[in-house]
Coordinates of C-alpha atoms and ligand atoms in Angstrom, one line a residue:
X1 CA -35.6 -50.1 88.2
X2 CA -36.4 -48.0 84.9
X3 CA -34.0 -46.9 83.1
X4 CA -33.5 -43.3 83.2
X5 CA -34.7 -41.7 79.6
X6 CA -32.6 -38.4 80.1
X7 CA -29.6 -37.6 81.4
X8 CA -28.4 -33.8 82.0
X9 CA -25.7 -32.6 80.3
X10 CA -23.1 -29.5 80.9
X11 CA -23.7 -26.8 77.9
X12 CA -19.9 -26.3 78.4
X13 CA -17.8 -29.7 79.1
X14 CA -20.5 -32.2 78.0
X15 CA -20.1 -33.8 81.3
X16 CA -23.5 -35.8 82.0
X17 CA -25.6 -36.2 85.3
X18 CA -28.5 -38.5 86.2
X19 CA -30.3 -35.6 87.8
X20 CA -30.0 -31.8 87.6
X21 CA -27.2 -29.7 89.9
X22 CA -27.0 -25.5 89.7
X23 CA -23.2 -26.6 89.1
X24 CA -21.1 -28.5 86.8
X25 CA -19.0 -30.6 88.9
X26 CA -16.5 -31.3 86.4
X27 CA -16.6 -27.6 84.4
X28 CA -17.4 -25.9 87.5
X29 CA -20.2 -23.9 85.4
X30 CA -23.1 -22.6 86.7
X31 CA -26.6 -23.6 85.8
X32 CA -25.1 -24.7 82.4
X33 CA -27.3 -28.5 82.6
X34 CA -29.8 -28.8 79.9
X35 CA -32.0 -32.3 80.1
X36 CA -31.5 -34.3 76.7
X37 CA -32.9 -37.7 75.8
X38 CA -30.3 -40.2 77.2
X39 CA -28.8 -42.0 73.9
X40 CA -29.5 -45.3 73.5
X41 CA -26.3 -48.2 74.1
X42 CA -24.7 -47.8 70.3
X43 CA -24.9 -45.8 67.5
X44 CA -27.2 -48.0 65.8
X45 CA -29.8 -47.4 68.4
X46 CA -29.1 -43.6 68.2
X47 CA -29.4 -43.7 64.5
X48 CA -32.8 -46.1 64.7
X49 CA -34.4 -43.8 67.4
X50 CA -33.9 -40.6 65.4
X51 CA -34.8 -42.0 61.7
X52 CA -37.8 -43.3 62.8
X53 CA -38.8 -40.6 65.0
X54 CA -37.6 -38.2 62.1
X55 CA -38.4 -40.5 59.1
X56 CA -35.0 -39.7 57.7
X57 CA -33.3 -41.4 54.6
X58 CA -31.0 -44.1 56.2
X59 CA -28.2 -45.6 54.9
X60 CA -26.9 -42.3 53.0
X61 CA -24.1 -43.0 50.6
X62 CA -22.0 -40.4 49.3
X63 CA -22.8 -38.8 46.3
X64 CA -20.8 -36.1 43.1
X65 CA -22.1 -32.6 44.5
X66 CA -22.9 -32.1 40.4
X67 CA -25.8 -35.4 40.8
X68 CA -27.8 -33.3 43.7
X69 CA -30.7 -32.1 41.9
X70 CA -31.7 -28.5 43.5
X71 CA -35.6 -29.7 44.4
X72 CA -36.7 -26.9 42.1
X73 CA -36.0 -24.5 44.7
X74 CA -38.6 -21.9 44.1
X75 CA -39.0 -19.5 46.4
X76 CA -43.2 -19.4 47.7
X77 CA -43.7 -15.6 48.1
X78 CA -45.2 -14.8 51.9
X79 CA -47.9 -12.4 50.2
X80 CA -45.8 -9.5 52.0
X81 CA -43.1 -8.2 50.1
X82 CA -41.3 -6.6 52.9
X83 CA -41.4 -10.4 54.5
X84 CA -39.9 -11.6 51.3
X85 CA -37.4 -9.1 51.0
X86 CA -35.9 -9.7 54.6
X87 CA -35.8 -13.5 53.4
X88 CA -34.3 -13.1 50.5
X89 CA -37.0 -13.3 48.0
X90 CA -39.4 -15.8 49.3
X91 CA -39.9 -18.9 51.2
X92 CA -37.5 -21.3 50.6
X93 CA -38.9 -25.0 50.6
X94 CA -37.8 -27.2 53.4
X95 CA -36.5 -23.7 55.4
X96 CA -37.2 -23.3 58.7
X97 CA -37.6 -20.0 60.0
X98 CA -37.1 -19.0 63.6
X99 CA -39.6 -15.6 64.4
X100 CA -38.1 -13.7 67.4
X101 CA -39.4 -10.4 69.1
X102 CA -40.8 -9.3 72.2
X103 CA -44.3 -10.1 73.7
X104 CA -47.2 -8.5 71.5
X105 CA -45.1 -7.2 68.6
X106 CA -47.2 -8.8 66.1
X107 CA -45.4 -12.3 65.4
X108 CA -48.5 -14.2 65.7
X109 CA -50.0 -12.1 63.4
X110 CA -47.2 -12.1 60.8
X111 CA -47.2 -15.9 61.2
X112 CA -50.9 -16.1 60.5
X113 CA -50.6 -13.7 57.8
X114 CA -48.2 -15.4 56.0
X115 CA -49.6 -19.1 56.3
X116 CA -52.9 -16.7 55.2
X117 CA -51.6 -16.5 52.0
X118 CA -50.0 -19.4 51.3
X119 CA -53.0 -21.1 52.1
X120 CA -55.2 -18.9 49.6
X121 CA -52.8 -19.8 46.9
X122 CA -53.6 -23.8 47.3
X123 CA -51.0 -24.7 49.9
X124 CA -51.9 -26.8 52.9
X125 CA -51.0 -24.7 55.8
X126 CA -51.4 -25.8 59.3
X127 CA -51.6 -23.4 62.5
X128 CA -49.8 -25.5 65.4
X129 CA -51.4 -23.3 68.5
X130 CA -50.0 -23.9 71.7
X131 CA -50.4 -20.5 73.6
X132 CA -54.0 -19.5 72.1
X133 CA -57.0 -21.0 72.2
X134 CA -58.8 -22.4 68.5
X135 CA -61.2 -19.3 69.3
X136 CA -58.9 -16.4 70.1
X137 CA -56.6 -17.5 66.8
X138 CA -60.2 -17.5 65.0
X139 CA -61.2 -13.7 66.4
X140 CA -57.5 -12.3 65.5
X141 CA -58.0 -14.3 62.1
X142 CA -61.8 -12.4 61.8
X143 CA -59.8 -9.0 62.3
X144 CA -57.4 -9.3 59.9
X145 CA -59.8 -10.8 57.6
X146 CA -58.3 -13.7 56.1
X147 CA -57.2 -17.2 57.2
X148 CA -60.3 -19.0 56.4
X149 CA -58.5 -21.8 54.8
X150 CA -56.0 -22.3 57.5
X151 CA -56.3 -25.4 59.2
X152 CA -55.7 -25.1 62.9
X153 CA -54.5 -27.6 65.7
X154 CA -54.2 -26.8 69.1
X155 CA -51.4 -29.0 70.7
X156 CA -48.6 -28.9 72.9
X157 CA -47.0 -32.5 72.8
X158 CA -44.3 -32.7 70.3
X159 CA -44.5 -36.5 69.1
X160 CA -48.1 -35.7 68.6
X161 CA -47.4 -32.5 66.5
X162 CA -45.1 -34.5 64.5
X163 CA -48.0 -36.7 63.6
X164 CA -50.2 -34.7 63.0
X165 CA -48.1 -32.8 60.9
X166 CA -47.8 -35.9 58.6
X167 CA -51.0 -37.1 58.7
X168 CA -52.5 -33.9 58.0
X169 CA -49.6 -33.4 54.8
X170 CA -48.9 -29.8 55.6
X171 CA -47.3 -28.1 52.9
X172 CA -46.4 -25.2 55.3
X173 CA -46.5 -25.1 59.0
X174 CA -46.4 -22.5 62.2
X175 CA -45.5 -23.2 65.1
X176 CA -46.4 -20.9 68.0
X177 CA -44.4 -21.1 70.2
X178 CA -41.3 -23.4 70.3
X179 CA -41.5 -22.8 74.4
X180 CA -44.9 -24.5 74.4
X181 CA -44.1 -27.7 72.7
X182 CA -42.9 -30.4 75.2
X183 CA -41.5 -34.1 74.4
X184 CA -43.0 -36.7 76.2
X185 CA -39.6 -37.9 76.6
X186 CA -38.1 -35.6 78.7
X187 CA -39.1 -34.7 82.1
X188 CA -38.6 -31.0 82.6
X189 CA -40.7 -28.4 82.0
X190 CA -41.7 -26.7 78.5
X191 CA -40.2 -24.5 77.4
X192 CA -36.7 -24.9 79.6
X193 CA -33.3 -25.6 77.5
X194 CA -33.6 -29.0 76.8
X195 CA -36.9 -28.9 75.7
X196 CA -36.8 -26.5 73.1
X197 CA -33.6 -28.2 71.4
X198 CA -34.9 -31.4 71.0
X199 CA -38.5 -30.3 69.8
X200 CA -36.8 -27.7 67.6
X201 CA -34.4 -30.6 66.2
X202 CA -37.1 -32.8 65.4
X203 CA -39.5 -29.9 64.0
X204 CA -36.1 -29.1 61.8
X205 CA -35.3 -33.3 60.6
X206 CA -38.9 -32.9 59.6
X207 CA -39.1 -30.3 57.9
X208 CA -36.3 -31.0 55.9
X209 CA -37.1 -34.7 55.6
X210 CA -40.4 -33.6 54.1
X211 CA -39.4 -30.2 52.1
X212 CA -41.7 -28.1 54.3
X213 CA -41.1 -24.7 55.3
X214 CA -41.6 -24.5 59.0
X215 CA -41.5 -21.1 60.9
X216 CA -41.6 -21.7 64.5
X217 CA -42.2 -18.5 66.9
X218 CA -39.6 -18.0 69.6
X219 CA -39.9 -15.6 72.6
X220 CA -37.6 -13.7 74.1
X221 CA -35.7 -13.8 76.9
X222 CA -34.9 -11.3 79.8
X223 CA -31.1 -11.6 78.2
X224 CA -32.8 -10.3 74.5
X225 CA -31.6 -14.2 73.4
X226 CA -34.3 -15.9 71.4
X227 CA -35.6 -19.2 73.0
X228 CA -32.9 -19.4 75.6
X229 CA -29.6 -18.4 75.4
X230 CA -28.7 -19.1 71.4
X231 CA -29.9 -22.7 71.6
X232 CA -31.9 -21.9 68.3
X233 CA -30.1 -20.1 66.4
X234 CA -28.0 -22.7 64.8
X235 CA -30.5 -25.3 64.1
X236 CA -32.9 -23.0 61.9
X237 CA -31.9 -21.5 58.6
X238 CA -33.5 -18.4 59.0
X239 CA -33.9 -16.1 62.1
X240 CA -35.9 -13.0 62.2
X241 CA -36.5 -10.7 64.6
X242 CA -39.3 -8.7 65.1
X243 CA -38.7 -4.9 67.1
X244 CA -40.3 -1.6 67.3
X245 CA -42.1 0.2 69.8
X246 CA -45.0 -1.2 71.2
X247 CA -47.3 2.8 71.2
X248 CA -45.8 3.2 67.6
X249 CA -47.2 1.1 64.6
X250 CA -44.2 0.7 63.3
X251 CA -42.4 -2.5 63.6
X252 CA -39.0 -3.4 62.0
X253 CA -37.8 -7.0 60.9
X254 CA -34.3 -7.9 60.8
X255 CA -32.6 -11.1 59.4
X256 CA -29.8 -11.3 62.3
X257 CA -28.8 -14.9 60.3
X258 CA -30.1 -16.2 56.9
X259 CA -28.6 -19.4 54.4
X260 CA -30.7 -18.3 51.7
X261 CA -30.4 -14.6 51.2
X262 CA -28.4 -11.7 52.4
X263 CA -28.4 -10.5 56.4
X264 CA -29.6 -7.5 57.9
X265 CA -31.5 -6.8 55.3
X266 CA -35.0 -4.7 57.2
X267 CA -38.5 -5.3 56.1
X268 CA -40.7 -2.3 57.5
X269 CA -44.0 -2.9 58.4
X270 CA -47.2 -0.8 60.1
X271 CA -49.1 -2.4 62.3
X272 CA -53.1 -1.7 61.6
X273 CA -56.1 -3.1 62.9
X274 CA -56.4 -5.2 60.1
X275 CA -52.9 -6.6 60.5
X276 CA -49.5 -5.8 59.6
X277 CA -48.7 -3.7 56.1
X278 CA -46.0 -3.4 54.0
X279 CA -44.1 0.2 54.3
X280 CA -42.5 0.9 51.2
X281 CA -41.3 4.8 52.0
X282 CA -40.3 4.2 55.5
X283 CA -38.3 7.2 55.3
X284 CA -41.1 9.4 55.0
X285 CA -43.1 7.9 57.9
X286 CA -40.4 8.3 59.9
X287 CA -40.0 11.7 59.0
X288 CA -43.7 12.3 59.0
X289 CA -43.9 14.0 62.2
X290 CA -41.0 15.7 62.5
X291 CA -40.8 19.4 63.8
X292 CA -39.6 21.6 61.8
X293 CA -36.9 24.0 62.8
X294 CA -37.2 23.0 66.1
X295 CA -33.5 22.9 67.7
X296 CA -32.0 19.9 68.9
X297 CA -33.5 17.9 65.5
X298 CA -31.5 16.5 62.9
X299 CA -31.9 14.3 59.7
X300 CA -29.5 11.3 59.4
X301 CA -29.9 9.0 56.3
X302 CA -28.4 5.4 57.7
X303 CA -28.3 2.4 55.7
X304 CA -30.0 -0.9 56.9
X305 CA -29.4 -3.8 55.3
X306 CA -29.2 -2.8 51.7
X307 CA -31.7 0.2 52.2
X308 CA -31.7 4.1 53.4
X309 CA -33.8 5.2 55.8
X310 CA -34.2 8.6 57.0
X311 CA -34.4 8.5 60.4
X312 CA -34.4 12.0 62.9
X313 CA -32.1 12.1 65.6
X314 CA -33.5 14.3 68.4
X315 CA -31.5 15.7 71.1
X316 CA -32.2 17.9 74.5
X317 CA -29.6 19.4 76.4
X318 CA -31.3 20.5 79.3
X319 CA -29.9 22.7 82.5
X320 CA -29.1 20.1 85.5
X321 CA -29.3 20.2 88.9
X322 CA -27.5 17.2 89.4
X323 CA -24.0 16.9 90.2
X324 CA -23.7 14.1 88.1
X325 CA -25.7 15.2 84.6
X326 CA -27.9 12.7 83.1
X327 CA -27.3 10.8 79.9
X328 CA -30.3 9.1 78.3
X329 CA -30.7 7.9 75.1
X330 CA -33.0 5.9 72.8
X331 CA -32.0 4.2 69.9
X332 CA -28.4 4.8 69.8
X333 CA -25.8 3.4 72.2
X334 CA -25.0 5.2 75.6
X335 CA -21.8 4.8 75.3
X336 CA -21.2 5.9 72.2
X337 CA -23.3 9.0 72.5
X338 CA -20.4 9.6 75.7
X339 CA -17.5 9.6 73.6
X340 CA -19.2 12.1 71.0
X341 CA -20.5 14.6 74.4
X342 CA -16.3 14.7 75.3
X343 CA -15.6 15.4 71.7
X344 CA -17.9 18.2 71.7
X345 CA -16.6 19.9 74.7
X346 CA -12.7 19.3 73.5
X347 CA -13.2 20.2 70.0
X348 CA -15.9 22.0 69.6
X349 CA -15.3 23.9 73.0
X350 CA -19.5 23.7 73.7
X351 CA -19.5 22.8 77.7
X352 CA -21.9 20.3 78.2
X353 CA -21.1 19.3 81.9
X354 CA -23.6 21.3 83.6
X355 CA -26.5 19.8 80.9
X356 CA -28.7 17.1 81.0
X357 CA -28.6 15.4 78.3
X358 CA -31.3 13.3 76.1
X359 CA -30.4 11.6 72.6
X360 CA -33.6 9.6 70.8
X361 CA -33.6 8.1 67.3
X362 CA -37.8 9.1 66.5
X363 CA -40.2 5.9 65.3
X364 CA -38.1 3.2 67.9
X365 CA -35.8 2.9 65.0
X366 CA -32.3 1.8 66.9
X367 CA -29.4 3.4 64.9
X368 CA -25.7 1.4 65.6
X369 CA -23.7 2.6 62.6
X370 CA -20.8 5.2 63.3
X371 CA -22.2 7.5 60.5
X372 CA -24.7 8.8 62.4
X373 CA -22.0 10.8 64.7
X374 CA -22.0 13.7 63.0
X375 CA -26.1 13.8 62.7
X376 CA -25.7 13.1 66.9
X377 CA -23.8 15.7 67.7
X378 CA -25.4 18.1 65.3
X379 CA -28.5 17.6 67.2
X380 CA -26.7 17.9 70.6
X381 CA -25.1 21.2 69.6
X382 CA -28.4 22.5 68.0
X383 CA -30.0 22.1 71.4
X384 CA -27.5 23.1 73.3
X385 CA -26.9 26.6 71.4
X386 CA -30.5 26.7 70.3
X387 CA -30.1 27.3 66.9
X388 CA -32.4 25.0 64.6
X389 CA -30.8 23.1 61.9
X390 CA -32.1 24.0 58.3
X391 CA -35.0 22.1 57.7
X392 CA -33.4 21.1 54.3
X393 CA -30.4 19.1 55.6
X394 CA -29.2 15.9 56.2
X395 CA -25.7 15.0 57.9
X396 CA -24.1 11.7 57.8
X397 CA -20.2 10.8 59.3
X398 CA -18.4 9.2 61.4
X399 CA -16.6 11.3 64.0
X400 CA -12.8 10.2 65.9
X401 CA -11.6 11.3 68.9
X402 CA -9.3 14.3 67.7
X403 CA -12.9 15.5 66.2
X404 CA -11.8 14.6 62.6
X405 CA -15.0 13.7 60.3
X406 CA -14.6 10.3 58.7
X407 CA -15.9 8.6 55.8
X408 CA -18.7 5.9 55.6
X409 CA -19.7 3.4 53.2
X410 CA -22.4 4.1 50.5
X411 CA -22.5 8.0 50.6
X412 CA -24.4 8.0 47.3
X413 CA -27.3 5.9 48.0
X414 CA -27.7 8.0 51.6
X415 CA -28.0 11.1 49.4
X416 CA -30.1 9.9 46.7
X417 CA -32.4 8.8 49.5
X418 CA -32.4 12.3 50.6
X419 CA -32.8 14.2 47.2
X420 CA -36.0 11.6 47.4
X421 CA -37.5 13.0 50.4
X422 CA -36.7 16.6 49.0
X423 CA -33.8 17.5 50.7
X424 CA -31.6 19.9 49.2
X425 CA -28.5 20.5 51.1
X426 CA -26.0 17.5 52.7
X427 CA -23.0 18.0 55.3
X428 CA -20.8 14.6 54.7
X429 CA -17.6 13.9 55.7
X430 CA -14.6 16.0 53.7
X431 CA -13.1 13.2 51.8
X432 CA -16.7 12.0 50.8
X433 CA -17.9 15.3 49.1
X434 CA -14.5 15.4 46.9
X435 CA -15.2 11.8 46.1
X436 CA -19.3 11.2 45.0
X437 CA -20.6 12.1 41.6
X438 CA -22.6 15.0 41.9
X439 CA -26.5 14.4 43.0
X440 CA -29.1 16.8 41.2
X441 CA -30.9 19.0 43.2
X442 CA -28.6 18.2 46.2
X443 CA -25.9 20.7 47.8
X444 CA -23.3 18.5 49.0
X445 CA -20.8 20.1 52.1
X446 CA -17.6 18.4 53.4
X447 CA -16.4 18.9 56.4
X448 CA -13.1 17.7 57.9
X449 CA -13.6 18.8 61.8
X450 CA -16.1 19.1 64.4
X451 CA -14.7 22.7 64.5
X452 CA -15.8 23.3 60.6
X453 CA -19.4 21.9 61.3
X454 CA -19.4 24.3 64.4
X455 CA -18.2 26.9 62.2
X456 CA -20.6 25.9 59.6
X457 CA -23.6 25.7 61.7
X458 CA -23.4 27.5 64.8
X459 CA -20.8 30.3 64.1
X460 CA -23.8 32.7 65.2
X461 CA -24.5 31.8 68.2
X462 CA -22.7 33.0 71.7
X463 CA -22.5 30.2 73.8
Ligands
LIG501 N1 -57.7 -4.0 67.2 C1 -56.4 -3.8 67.0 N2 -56.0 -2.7 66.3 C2 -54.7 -2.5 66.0 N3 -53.7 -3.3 66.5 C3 -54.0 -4.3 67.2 C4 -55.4 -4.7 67.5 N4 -55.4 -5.8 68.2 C5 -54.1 -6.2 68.4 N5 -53.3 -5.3 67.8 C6 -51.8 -5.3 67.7 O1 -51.4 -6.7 67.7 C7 -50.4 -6.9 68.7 C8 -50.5 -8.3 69.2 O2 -50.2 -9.1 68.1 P1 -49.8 -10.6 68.3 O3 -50.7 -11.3 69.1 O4 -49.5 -11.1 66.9 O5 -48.4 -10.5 69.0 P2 -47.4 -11.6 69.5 O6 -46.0 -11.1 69.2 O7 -47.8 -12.9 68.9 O8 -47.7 -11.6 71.0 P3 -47.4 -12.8 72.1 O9 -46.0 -12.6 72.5 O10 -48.3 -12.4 73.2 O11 -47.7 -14.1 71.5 C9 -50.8 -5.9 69.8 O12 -49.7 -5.6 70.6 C10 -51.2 -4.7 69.0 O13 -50.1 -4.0 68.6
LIG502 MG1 -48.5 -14.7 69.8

């Protein structure tokens, strides 16, 4: 009889199975199998399979860290700043990029773009397709208008993507998507666990063996995980992810983990018919469209990555008919958004408990920094008593539990970002107006309490 060529093995224990179970028998986990290639009897076997698969330097031997030469390690730029920004400055040779988002955000079209470019500047770039057919790449290619010297293969078969890969000498390479490819040498499905580790290994040895920057598209899961759950993430250098709302043309890309540059660092990109285009005064898109003294509408500058954006938080407090209120919110956790409600009606004494209650960041911009309390329950308490906010002002601070305002980090680039947008007055916590230089042009409020900012903002109004 054949020789089984994979084995499943637990995700947890490592215990291994000739066939697949829902259950770890050892571990006693649940669907925690994954099919890998069975090793080989010996290391040397191991070691043969993967080198030649891999073309890997054998034999290493170790050597002074001060005798590794640095392969010139220029950084390619992507042709979009905003893409070279979130990676640090640029391609780096030999790094392999994992591209993350949610159907239809645009990754294929970043992907395109990118190799696009790199191409037109001399580099042999190849297009590995395994979802789209040579002619639908070649129509969303026509639309953005560029890509013509792009070479393309459409291929799902890992060992013959390696290849071809070679053969062909590509200086760059896409891959879209990882959950396409398949190894002949594995039995189960593409795109399942197993799968997508050992093609992503190899596409990784490769890439690394050979210097060539690889980006290689993952999807997303029901779970929000990228490829499967986190079997990526540590093999790549480099993972972006790709968000925004799919109506809106704005889409946001984050560096969740990077070896070569700084992380959550945010590129900002629209997305036009002719492709995806750098934003470089996100702030005023975002603020583009934003009613003016409207109640319930409130400026918050938050920092993302090493950048301020101006982002509006909106907020509806609506009569209910329900005996349990509704919360919803967009862009900013539920929770949290719970704790600041309670701290409203204790400190502030505005009842809330007979309102629905809304709370959206505008643009699909998702805020998770505790400076935007105060901006959040400035729009709450501007809808709930009515009373617009001045359309001049901009609130940042976190908020505790008694209701005391708290500092955050970098208060000064927040309001320099807002003096840029031409707002002229800032509420910030206490401590952090007696502490930052003065801004020109900027009226800069502390305030210690929820009660001050009521006292401050709403002191008019009888409700
Ligand atoms: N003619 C057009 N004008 C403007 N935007 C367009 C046009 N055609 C497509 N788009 C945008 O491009 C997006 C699809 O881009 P793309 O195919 O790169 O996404 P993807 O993330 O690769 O999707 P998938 O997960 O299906 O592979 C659409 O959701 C839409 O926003
Ligand atoms: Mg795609």
């Amino acid at each position: 009889m054949a020789k089984p060529r994979s084995v499943f093995v637990c995700q947890q224990c490592g215990a291994q199975f000739p066939k697949w179970l829902g259950r770890c028998t050892d571990c006693g986990a649940w669907e925690s199998l994954a099919e890998e290639l069975a090793a080989p009897r010996g290391a040397a076997a191991a070691a043969a399979r993967t080198s030649v698969a891999l073309g890997v330097a054998r034999n290493a031997r170790p050597v002074p860290l001060s005798e590794v030469k640095p392969e010139q390690h220029q950084r390619a730029s992507s042709g979009l700043g905003e893409l070279d920004r979130v990676l640090g400055g640029g391609i780096v040779p030999g790094s392999v990029i994992l591209l993350g988002g949610d159907p239809g955000i645009g990754k294929s079209t970043l992907g395109l773009q990118m190799l696009a470019e790199l191409a037109h500047r001399g580099l042999r770039a190849l297009y590995v397709s395994g979802e789209e057919s040579p002619e639908q790449v070649k129509l969303r290619a026509e639309r953005l208008g560029c890509g013509d010297s792009v070479y393309l293969l459409a291929e799902t078969c890992l060992e013959d993507v390696l290849s071809q890969l070679d053969a062909f000498q590509a200086e760059v390479a896409l891959i879209d998507s990882i959950q396409t490819l398949h190894s002949r040498e594995l039995s189960s499905a593409a795109g399942s666990v197993g799968q997508v580790r050992e093609c992503a290994a190899a596409l990784v040895t490769q890439a690394k063996a050979r210097a060539r920057p690889t980006v290689l598209i993952g999807h997303v899961t029901k779970e929000g995980a990228i490829a499967g759950p986190r079997v990526l993430e540590h093999v790549v250098d480099c993972v972006l992810y790709f968000e925004g709302e799919q109506g809106g043309g704005l889409r946001l890309l984050r560096a969740v983990k990077n070896r070569f540059g700084p992380t959550n660092e945010v590129g900002v990109f629209e997305m036009q018919e002719s492709g995806l285009k750098d934003v470089t005064n996100p702030s005023a898109l975002l603020l583009a469209e934003r009613p003016v003294d409207a109640a319930g509408s409130a400026v918050l500058p938050v920092i993302e990555g090493t950048r301020p954006l101006l982002v509006e938080v909106q907020a509806l407090a609506a009569r209910s008919n329900l005996a349990m209120p509704r919360r919803t919110t967009l862009g900013i956790d539920a929770n949290r958004v719970a704790v600041l409600t309670a701290i409203i009606d204790r400190r502030a004494g505005q009842r809330l408990f007979e309102r629905d209650l809304f709370v959206n960041v505008a643009g699909g911009v998702r805020v998770d920094e505790p400076a935007a309390d105060l901006a959040v329950i400035a729009a709450i308490g501007s809808s709930a008593t009515d009373v617009p906010l001045p359309r001049d002002l901009v609130l940042f601070g976190e908020v505790g539990l008694a209701g005391e305002v708290r500092a955050v980090r970098n208060p000064e680039t927040r309001l320099r970002e807002a003096v840029k947008l031409g707002f002229q007055r800032a509420i910030v916590p206490a401590a952090t107006a007696r502490q930052v230089h003065p801004v020109p042009g900027l009226a800069v409020t502390g305030v210690d309490s929820i009660a001050a900012l009521w006292e401050r903002l709403f002191a008019s109004s009888d409700s």
